[in-house]
PDB file of C-alpha atoms in Angstrom:
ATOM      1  CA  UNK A 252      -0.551  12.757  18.570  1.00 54.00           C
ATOM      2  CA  UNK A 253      -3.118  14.428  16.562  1.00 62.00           C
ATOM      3  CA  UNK A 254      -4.443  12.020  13.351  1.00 71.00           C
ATOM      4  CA  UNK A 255      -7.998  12.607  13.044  1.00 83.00           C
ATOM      5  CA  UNK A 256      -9.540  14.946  10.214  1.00 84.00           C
ATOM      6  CA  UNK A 257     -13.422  14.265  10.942  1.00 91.00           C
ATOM      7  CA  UNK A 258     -16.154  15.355   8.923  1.00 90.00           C
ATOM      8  CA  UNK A 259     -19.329  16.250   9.985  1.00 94.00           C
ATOM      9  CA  UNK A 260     -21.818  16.139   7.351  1.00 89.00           C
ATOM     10  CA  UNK A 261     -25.020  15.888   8.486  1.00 90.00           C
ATOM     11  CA  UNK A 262     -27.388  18.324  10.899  1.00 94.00           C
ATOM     12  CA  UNK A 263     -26.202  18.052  14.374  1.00 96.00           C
ATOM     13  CA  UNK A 264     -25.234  19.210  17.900  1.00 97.00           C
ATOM     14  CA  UNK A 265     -21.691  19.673  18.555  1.00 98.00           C
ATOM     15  CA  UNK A 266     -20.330  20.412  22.408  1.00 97.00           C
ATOM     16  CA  UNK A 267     -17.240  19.388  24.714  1.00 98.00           C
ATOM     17  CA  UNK A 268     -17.078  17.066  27.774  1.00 97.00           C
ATOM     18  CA  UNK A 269     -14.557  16.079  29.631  1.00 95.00           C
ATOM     19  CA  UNK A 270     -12.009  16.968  26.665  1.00 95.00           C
ATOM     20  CA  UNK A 271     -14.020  15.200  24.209  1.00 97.00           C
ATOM     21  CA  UNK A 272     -15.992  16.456  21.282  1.00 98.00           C
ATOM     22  CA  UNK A 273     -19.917  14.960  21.630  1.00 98.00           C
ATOM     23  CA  UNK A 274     -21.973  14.652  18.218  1.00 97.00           C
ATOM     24  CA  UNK A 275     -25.759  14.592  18.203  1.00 96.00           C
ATOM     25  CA  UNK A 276     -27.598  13.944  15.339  1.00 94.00           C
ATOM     26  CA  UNK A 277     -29.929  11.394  14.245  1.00 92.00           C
ATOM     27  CA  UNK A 278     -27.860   8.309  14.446  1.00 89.00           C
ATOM     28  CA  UNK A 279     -27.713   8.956  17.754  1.00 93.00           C
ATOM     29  CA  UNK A 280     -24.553  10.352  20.335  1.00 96.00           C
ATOM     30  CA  UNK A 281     -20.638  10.140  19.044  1.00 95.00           C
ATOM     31  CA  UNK A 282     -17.255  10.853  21.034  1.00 96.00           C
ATOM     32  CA  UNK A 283     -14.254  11.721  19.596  1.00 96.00           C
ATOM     33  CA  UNK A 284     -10.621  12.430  21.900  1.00 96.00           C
ATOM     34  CA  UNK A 285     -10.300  16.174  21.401  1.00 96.00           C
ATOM     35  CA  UNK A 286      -6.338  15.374  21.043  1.00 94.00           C
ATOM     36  CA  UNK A 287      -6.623  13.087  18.216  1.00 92.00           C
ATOM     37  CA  UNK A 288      -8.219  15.705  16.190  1.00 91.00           C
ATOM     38  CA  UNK A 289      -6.144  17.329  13.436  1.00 85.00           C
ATOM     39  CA  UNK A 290      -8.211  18.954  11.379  1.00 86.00           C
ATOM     40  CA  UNK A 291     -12.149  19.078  11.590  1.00 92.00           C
ATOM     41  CA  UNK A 292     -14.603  19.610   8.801  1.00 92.00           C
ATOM     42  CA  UNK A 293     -18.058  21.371   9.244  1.00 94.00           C
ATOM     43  CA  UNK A 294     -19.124  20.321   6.124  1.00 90.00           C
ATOM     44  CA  UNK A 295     -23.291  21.021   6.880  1.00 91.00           C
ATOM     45  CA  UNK A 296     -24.503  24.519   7.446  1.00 94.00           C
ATOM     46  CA  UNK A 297     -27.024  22.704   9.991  1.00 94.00           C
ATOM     47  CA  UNK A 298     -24.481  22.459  12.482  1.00 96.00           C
ATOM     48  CA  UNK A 299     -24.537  24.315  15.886  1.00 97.00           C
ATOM     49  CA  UNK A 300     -21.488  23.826  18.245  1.00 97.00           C
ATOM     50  CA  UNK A 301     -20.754  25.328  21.216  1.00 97.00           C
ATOM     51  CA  UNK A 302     -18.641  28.635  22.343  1.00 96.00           C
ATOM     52  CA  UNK A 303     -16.763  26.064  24.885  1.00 97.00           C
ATOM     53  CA  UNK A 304     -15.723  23.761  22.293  1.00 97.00           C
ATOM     54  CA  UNK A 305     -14.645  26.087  19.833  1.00 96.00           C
ATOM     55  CA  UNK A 306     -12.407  27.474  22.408  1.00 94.00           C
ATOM     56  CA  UNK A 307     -10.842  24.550  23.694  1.00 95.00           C
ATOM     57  CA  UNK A 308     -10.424  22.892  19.686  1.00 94.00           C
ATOM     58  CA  UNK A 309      -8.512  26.127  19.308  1.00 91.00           C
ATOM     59  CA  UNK A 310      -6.432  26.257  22.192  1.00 90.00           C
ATOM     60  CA  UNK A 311      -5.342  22.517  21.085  1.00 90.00           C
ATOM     61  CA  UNK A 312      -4.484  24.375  17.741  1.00 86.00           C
ATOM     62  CA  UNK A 313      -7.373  22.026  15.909  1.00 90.00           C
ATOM     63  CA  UNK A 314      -8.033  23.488  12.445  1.00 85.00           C
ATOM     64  CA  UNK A 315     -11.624  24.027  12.000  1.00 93.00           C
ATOM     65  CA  UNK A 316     -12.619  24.344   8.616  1.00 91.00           C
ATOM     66  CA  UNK A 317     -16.463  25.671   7.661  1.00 94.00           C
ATOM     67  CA  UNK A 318     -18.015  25.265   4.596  1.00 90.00           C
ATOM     68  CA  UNK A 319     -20.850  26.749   3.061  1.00 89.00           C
ATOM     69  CA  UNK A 320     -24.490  25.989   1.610  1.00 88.00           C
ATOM     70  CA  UNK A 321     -23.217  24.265  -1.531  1.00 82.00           C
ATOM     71  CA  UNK A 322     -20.874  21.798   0.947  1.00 83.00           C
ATOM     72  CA  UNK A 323     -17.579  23.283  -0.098  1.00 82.00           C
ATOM     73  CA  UNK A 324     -14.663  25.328   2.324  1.00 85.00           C
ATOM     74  CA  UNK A 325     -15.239  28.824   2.533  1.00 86.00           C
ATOM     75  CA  UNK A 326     -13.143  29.628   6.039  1.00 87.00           C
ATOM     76  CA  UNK A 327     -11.510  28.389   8.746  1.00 89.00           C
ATOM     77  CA  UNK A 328     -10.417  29.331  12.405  1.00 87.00           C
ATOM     78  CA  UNK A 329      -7.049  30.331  13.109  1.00 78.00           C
ATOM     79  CA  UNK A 330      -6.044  30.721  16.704  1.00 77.00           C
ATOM     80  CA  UNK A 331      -4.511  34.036  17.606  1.00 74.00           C
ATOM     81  CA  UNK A 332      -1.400  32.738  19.506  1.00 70.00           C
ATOM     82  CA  UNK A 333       0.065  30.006  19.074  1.00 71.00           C
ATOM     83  CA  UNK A 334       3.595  30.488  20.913  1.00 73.00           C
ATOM     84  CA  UNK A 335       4.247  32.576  24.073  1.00 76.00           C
ATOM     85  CA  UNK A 336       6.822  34.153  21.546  1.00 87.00           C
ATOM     86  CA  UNK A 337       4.733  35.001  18.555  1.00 87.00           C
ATOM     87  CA  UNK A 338       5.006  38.954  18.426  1.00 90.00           C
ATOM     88  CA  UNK A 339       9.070  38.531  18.346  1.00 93.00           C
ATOM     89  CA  UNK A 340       8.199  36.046  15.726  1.00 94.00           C
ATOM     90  CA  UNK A 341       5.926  38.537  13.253  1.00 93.00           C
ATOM     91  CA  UNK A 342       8.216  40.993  14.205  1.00 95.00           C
ATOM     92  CA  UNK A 343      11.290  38.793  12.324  1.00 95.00           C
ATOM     93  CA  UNK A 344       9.409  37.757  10.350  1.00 96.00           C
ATOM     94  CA  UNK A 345       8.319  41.512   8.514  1.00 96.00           C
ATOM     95  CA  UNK A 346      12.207  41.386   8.130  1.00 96.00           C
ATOM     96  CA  UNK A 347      12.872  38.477   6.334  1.00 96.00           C
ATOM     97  CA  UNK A 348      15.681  38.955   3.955  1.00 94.00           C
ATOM     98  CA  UNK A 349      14.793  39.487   0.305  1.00 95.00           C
ATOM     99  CA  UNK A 350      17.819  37.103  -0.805  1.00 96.00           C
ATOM    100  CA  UNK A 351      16.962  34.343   1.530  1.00 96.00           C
ATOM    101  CA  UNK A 352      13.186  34.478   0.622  1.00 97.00           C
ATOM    102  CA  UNK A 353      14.238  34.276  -3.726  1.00 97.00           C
ATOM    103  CA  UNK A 354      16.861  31.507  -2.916  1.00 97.00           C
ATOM    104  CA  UNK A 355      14.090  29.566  -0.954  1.00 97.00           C
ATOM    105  CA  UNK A 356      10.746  30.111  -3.075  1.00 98.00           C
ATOM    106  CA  UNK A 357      13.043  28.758  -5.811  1.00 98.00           C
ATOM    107  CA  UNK A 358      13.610  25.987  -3.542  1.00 97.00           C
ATOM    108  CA  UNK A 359       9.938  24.784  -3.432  1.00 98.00           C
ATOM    109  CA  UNK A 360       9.062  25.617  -6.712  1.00 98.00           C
ATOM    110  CA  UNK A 361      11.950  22.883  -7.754  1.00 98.00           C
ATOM    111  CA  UNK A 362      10.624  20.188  -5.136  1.00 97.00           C
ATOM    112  CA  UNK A 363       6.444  20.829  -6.335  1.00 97.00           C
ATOM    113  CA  UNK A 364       8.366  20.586 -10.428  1.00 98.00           C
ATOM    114  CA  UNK A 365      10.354  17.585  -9.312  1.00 97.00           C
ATOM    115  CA  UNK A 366       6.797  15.786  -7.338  1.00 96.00           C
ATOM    116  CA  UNK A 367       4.839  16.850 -10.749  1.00 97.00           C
ATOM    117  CA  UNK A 368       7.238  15.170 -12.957  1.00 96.00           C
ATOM    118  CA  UNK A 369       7.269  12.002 -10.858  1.00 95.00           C
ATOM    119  CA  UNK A 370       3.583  11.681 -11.308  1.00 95.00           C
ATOM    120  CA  UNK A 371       4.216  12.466 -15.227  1.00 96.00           C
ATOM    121  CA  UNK A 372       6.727   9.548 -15.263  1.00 95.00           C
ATOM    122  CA  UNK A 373       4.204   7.054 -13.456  1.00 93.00           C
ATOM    123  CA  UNK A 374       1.577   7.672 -15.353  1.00 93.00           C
ATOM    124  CA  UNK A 375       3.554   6.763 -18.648  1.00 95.00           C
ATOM    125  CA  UNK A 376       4.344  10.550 -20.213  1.00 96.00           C
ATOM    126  CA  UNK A 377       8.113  10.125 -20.023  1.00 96.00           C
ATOM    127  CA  UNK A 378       9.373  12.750 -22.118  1.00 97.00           C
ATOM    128  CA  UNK A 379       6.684  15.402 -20.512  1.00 97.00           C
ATOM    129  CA  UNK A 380       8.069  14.337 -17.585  1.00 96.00           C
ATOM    130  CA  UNK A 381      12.075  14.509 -18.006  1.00 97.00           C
ATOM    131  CA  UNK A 382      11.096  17.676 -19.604  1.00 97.00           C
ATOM    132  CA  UNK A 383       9.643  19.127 -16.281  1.00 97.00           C
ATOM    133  CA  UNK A 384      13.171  17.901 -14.810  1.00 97.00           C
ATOM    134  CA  UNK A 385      14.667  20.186 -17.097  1.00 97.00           C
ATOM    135  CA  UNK A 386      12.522  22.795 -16.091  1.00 98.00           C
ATOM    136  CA  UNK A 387      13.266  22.222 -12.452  1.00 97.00           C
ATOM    137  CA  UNK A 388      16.895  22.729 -13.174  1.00 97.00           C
ATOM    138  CA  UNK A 389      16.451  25.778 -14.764  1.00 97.00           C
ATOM    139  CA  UNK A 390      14.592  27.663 -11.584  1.00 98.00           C
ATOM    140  CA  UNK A 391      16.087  31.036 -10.855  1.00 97.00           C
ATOM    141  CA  UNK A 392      15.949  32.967  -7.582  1.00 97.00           C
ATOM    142  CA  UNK A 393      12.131  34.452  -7.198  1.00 97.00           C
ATOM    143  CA  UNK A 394      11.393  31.938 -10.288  1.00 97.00           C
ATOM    144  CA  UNK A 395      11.607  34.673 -11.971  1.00 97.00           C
ATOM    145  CA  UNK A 396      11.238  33.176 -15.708  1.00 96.00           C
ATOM    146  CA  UNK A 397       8.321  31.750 -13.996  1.00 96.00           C
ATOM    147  CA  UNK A 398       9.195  27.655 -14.741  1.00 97.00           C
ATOM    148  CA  UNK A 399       6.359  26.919 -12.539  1.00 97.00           C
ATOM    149  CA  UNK A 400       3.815  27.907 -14.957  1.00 96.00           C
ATOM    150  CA  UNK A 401       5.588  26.778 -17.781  1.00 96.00           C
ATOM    151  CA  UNK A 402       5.390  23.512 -15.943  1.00 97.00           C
ATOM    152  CA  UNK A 403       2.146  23.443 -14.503  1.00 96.00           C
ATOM    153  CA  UNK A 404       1.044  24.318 -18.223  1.00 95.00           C
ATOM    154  CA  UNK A 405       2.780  21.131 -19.306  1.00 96.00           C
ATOM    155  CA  UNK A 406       1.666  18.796 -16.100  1.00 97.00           C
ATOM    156  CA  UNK A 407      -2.463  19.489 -15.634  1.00 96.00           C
ATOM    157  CA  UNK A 408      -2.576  19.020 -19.876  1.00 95.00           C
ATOM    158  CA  UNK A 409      -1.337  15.422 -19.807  1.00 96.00           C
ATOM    159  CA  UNK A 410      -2.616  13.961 -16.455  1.00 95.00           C
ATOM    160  CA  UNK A 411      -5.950  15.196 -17.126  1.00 94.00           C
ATOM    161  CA  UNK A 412      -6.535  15.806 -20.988  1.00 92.00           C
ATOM    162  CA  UNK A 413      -5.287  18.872 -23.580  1.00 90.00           C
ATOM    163  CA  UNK A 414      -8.384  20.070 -23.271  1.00 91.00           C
ATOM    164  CA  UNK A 415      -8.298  20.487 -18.842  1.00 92.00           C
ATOM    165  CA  UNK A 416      -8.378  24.295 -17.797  1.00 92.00           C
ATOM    166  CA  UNK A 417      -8.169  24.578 -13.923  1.00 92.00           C
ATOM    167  CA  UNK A 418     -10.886  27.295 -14.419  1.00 90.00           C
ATOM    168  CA  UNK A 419     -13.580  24.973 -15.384  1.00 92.00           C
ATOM    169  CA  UNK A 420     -16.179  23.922 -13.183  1.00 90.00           C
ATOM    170  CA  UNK A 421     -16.153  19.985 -13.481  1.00 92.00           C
ATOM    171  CA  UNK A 422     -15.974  17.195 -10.973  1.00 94.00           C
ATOM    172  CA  UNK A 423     -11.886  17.508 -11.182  1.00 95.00           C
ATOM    173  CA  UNK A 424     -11.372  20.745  -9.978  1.00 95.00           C
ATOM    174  CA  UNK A 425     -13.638  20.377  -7.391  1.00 94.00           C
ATOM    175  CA  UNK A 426     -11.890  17.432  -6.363  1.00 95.00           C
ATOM    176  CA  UNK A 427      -8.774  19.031  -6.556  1.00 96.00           C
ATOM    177  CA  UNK A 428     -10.245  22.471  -5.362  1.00 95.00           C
ATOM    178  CA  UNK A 429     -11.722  20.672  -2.357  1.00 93.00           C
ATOM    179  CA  UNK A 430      -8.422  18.806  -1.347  1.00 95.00           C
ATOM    180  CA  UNK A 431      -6.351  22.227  -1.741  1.00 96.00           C
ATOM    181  CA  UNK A 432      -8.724  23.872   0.565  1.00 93.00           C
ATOM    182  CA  UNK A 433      -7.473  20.700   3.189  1.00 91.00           C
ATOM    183  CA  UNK A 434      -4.001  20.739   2.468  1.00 95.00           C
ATOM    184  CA  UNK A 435      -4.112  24.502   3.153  1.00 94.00           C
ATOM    185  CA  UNK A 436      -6.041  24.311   6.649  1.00 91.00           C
ATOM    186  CA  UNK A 437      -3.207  21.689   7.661  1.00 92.00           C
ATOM    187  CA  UNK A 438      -0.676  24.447   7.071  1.00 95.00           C
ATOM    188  CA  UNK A 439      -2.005  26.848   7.997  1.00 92.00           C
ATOM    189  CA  UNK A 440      -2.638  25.096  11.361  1.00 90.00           C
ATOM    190  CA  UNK A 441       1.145  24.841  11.581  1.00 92.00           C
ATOM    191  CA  UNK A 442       2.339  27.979  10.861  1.00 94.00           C
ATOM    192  CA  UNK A 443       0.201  29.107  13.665  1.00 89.00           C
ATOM    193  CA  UNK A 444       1.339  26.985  15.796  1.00 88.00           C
ATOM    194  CA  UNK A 445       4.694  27.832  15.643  1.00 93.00           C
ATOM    195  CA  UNK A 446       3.743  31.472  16.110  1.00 92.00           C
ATOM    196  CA  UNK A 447       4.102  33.014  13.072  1.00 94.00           C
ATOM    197  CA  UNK A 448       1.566  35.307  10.712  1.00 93.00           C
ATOM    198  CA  UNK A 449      -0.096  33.228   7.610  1.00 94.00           C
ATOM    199  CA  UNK A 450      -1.467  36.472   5.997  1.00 94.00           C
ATOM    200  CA  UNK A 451       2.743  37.616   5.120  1.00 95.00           C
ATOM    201  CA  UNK A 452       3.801  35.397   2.435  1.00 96.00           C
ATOM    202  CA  UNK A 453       7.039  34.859   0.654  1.00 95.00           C
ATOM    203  CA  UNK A 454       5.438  34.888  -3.100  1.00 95.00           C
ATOM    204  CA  UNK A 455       1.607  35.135  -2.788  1.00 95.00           C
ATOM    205  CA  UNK A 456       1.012  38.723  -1.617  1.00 92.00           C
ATOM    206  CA  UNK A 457      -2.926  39.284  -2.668  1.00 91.00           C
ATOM    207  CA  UNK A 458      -4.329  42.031  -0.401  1.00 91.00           C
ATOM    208  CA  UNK A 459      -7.411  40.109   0.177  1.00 89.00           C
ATOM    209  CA  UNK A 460      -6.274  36.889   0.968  1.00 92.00           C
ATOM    210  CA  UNK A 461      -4.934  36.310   5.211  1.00 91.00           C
ATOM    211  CA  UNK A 462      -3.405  32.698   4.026  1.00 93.00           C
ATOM    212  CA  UNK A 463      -0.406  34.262   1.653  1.00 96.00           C
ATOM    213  CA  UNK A 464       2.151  32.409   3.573  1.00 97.00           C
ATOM    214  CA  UNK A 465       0.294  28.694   3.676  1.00 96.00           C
ATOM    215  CA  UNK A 466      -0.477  29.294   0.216  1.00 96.00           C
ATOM    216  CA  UNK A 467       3.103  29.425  -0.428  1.00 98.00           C
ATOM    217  CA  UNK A 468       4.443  26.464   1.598  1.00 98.00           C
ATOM    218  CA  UNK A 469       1.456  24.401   0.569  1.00 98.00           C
ATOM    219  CA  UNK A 470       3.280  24.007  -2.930  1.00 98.00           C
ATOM    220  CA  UNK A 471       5.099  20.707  -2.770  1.00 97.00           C
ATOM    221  CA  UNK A 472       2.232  18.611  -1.483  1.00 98.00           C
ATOM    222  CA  UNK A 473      -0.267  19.614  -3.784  1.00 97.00           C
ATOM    223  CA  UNK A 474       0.529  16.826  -5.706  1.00 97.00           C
ATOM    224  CA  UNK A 475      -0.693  13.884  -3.293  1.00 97.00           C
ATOM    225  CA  UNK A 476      -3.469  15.317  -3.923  1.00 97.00           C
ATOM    226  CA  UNK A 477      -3.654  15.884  -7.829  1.00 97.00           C
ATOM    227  CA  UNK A 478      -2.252  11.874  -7.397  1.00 96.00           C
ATOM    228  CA  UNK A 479      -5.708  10.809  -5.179  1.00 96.00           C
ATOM    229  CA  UNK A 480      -7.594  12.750  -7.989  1.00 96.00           C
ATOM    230  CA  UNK A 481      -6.127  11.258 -11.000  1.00 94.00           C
ATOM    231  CA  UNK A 482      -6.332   7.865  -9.214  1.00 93.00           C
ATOM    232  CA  UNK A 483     -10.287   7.932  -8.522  1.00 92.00           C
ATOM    233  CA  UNK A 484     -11.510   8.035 -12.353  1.00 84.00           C
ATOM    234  CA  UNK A 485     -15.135   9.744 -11.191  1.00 87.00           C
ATOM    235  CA  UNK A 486     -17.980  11.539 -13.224  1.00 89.00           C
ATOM    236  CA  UNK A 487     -19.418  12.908 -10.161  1.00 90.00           C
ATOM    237  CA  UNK A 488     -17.394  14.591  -6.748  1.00 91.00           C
ATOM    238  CA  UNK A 489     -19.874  13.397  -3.963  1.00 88.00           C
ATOM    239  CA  UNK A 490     -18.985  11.964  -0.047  1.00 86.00           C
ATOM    240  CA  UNK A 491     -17.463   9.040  -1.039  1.00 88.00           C
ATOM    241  CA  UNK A 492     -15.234  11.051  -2.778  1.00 92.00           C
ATOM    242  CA  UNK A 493     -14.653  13.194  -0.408  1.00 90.00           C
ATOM    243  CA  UNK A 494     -13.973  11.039   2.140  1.00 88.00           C
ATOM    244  CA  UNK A 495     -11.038   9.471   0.261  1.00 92.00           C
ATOM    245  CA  UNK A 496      -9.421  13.173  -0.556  1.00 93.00           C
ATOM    246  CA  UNK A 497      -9.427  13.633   3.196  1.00 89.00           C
ATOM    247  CA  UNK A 498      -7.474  10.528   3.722  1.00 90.00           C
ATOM    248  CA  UNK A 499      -4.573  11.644   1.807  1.00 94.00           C
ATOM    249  CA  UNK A 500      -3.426  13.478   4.785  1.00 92.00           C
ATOM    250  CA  UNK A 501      -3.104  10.335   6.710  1.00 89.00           C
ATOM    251  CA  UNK A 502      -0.996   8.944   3.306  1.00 93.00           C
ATOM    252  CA  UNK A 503       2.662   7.678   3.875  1.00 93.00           C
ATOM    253  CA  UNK A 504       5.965   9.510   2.697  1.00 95.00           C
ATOM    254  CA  UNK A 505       9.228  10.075   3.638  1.00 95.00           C
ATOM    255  CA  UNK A 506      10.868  13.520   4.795  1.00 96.00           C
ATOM    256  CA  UNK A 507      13.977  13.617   6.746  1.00 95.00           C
ATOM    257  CA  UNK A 508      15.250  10.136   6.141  1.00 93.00           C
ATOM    258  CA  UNK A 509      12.294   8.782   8.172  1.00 94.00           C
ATOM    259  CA  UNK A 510       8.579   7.618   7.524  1.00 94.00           C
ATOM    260  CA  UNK A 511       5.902   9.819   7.949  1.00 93.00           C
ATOM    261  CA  UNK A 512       2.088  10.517   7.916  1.00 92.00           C
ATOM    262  CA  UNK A 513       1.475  13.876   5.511  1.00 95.00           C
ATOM    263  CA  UNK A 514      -0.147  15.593   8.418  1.00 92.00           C
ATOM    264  CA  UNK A 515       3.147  14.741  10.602  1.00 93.00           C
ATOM    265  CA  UNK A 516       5.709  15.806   7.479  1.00 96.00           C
ATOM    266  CA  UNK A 517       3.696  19.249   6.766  1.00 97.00           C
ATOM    267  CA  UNK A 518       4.797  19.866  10.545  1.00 96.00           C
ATOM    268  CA  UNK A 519       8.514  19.091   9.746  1.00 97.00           C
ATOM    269  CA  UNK A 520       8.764  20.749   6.427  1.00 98.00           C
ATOM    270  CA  UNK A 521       7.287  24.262   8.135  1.00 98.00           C
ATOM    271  CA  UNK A 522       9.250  24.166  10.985  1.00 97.00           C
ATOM    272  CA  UNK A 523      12.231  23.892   9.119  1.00 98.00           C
ATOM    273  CA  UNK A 524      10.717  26.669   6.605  1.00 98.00           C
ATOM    274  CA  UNK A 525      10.936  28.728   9.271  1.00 98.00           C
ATOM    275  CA  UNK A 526      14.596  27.670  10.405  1.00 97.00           C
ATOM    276  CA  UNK A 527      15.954  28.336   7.324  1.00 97.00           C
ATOM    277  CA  UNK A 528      14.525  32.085   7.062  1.00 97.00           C
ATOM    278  CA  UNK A 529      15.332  32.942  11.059  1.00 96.00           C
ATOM    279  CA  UNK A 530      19.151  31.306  10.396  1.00 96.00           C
ATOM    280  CA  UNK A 531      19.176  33.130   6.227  1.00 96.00           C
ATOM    281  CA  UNK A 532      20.015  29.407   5.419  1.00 96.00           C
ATOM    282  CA  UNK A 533      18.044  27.607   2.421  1.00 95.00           C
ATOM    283  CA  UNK A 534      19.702  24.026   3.465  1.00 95.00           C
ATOM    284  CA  UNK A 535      17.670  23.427   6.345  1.00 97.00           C
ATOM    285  CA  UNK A 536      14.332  23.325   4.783  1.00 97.00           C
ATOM    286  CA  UNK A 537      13.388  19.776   4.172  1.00 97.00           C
ATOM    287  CA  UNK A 538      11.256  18.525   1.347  1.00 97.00           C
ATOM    288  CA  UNK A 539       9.384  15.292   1.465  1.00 96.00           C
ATOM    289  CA  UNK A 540       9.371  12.447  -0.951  1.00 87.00           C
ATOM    290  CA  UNK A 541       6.204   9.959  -2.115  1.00 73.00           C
ATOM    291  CA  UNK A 542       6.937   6.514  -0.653  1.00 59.00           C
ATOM    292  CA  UNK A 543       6.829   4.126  -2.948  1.00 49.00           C
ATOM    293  CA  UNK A 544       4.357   1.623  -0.937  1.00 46.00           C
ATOM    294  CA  UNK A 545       1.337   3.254  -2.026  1.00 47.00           C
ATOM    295  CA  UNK A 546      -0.671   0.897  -0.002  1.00 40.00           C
ATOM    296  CA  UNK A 547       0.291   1.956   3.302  1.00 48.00           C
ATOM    297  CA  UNK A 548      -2.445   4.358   4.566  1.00 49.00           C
ATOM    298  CA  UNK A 549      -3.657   4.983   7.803  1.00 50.00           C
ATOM    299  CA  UNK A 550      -7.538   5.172   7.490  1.00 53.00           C
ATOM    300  CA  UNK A 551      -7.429   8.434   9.835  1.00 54.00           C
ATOM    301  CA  UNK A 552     -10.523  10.445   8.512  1.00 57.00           C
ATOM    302  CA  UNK A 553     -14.089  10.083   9.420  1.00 58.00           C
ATOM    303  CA  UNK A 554     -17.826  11.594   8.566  1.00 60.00           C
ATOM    304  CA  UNK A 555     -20.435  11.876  11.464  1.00 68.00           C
TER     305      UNK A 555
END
């Protein structure tokens, strides 16, 4: 099973052996299990890595994620195949119905509404929060009366201050930039997996962007990570920080009556994304819930 998001942060050597992934740097020589890798992080742009183990992290359907001079994401590898079946897949997938795709973008709009007024509620704004319930009630097919910006308006103005624009550049939205970026990669890594095309997506349809489709499903987790952000209380977004945005992946909650590490549930909740369109029936997809023992995390993430 695949756990790992590692980080490496510092000027080295990266090359396979005998399916492992060898580091060498400074500090010395570093293996890591090429199957325990979920997701991994080239966070230096003095890195060098080899054509054989960028191959074979691919064809284990590892997300790589580069980022750039100033240490944030900028791209990411995407395999090309990722079932035997994917061209059928595409195919169905240009001919999703336009019902089914309204009745089930208002489904996750509801579920990220609902997980953004649970984190209202915790964090003491009651009325803000049974407000955002309301909202959630209120979501039409296509949201079209657009109650996720009305809520979203609401939400980032009391967990981080009346005066918090998500187009500032401040420590908190590159906190909450740089986890988005992760969460992303992790879906994205699924929906290629499963065969189908990221760049076609439900709601987000920018020309420009080939992630429309993760950027869609990505919507009801993206508040585990505004959670770790609000939780950390920093002046400053430096490793240490990092390092603890990375580990909400490996974070605890529950999706489909059972237990589940983030990384494992974003698996489940795609897969039955795509169920739902291929069968033109919204019940199957299944959202996940925050468990409530915040304490239980597996310490899954690591910078070499």
């Amino acid at each position: 099973m695949t756990w790992r998001i590692v980080e490496i942060s510092s000027n080295s050597k990266l090359e396979l052996k005998l399916n492992y992934m060898v580091v060498r740097n400074e500090e010395g020589i570093k293996k890591v299990f090429i199957p325990e890798i979920a997701v991994l992080i080239i966070e230096s742009t003095a890195v060098s890595m080899t054509a054989a183990l960028l191959c074979e992290l691919t064809r284990q359907e590892i997300k790589i994620v580069f980022c750039d001079e100033k240490r944030n994401p900028y791209g990411e590898m995407t395999p090309y195949y990722g079932t035997s079946d994917c061209v059928e897949k595409i195919k169905s997938q240009i001919s999703w119905d336009r019902t089914t795709i309204d009745i089930i973008w208002a489904e996750i709009v509801k579920h990220k509404i609902v997980n953004q007024s649970r984190i209202l509620e915790t964090n003491g704004f009651k009325n803000e929060g049974s407000m955002l319930l309301d909202y959630s009630k209120e979501v039409l097919p296509g949201d079209t009366t657009n109650r996720e910006g009305h809520a979203a308006k609401v939400y980032f103005n009391k967990i981080f201050g009346e005066h918090f624009s998500r187009r500032d550049d401040d420590p908190i939205n590159s906190a909450l930039n740089y986890g988005y970026t992760i969460l992303l990669s992790a879906v994205n890594r699924c929906i290629a997996a499963f065969g189908y095309s990221t760049i076609l997506g439900v709601f987000h349809s920018n020309n420009s962007n080939p992630f429309n489709l993760g950027c869609d499903l990505m919507e009801p987790f993206r508040t585990e990570i505004d959670k770790q952000v609000l939780s950390m209380k920093f002046t400053l977004f430096g490793p240490e920080q990092k390092r603890k945005i990375l580990n909400v992946l490996n974070n605890i909650v529950t999706i489909d009556g059972k237990r589940n590490y983030i990384l494992n549930a974003i698996r489940i909740y795609v897969q039955s994304f795509f169920t739902a369109m291929e069968e033109r029936n919204p019940s199957k997809i299944k959202f996940h819930e925050t468990a409530h023992d915040e304490a239980e995390v597996h310490e899954g993430s690591g910078i070499l």
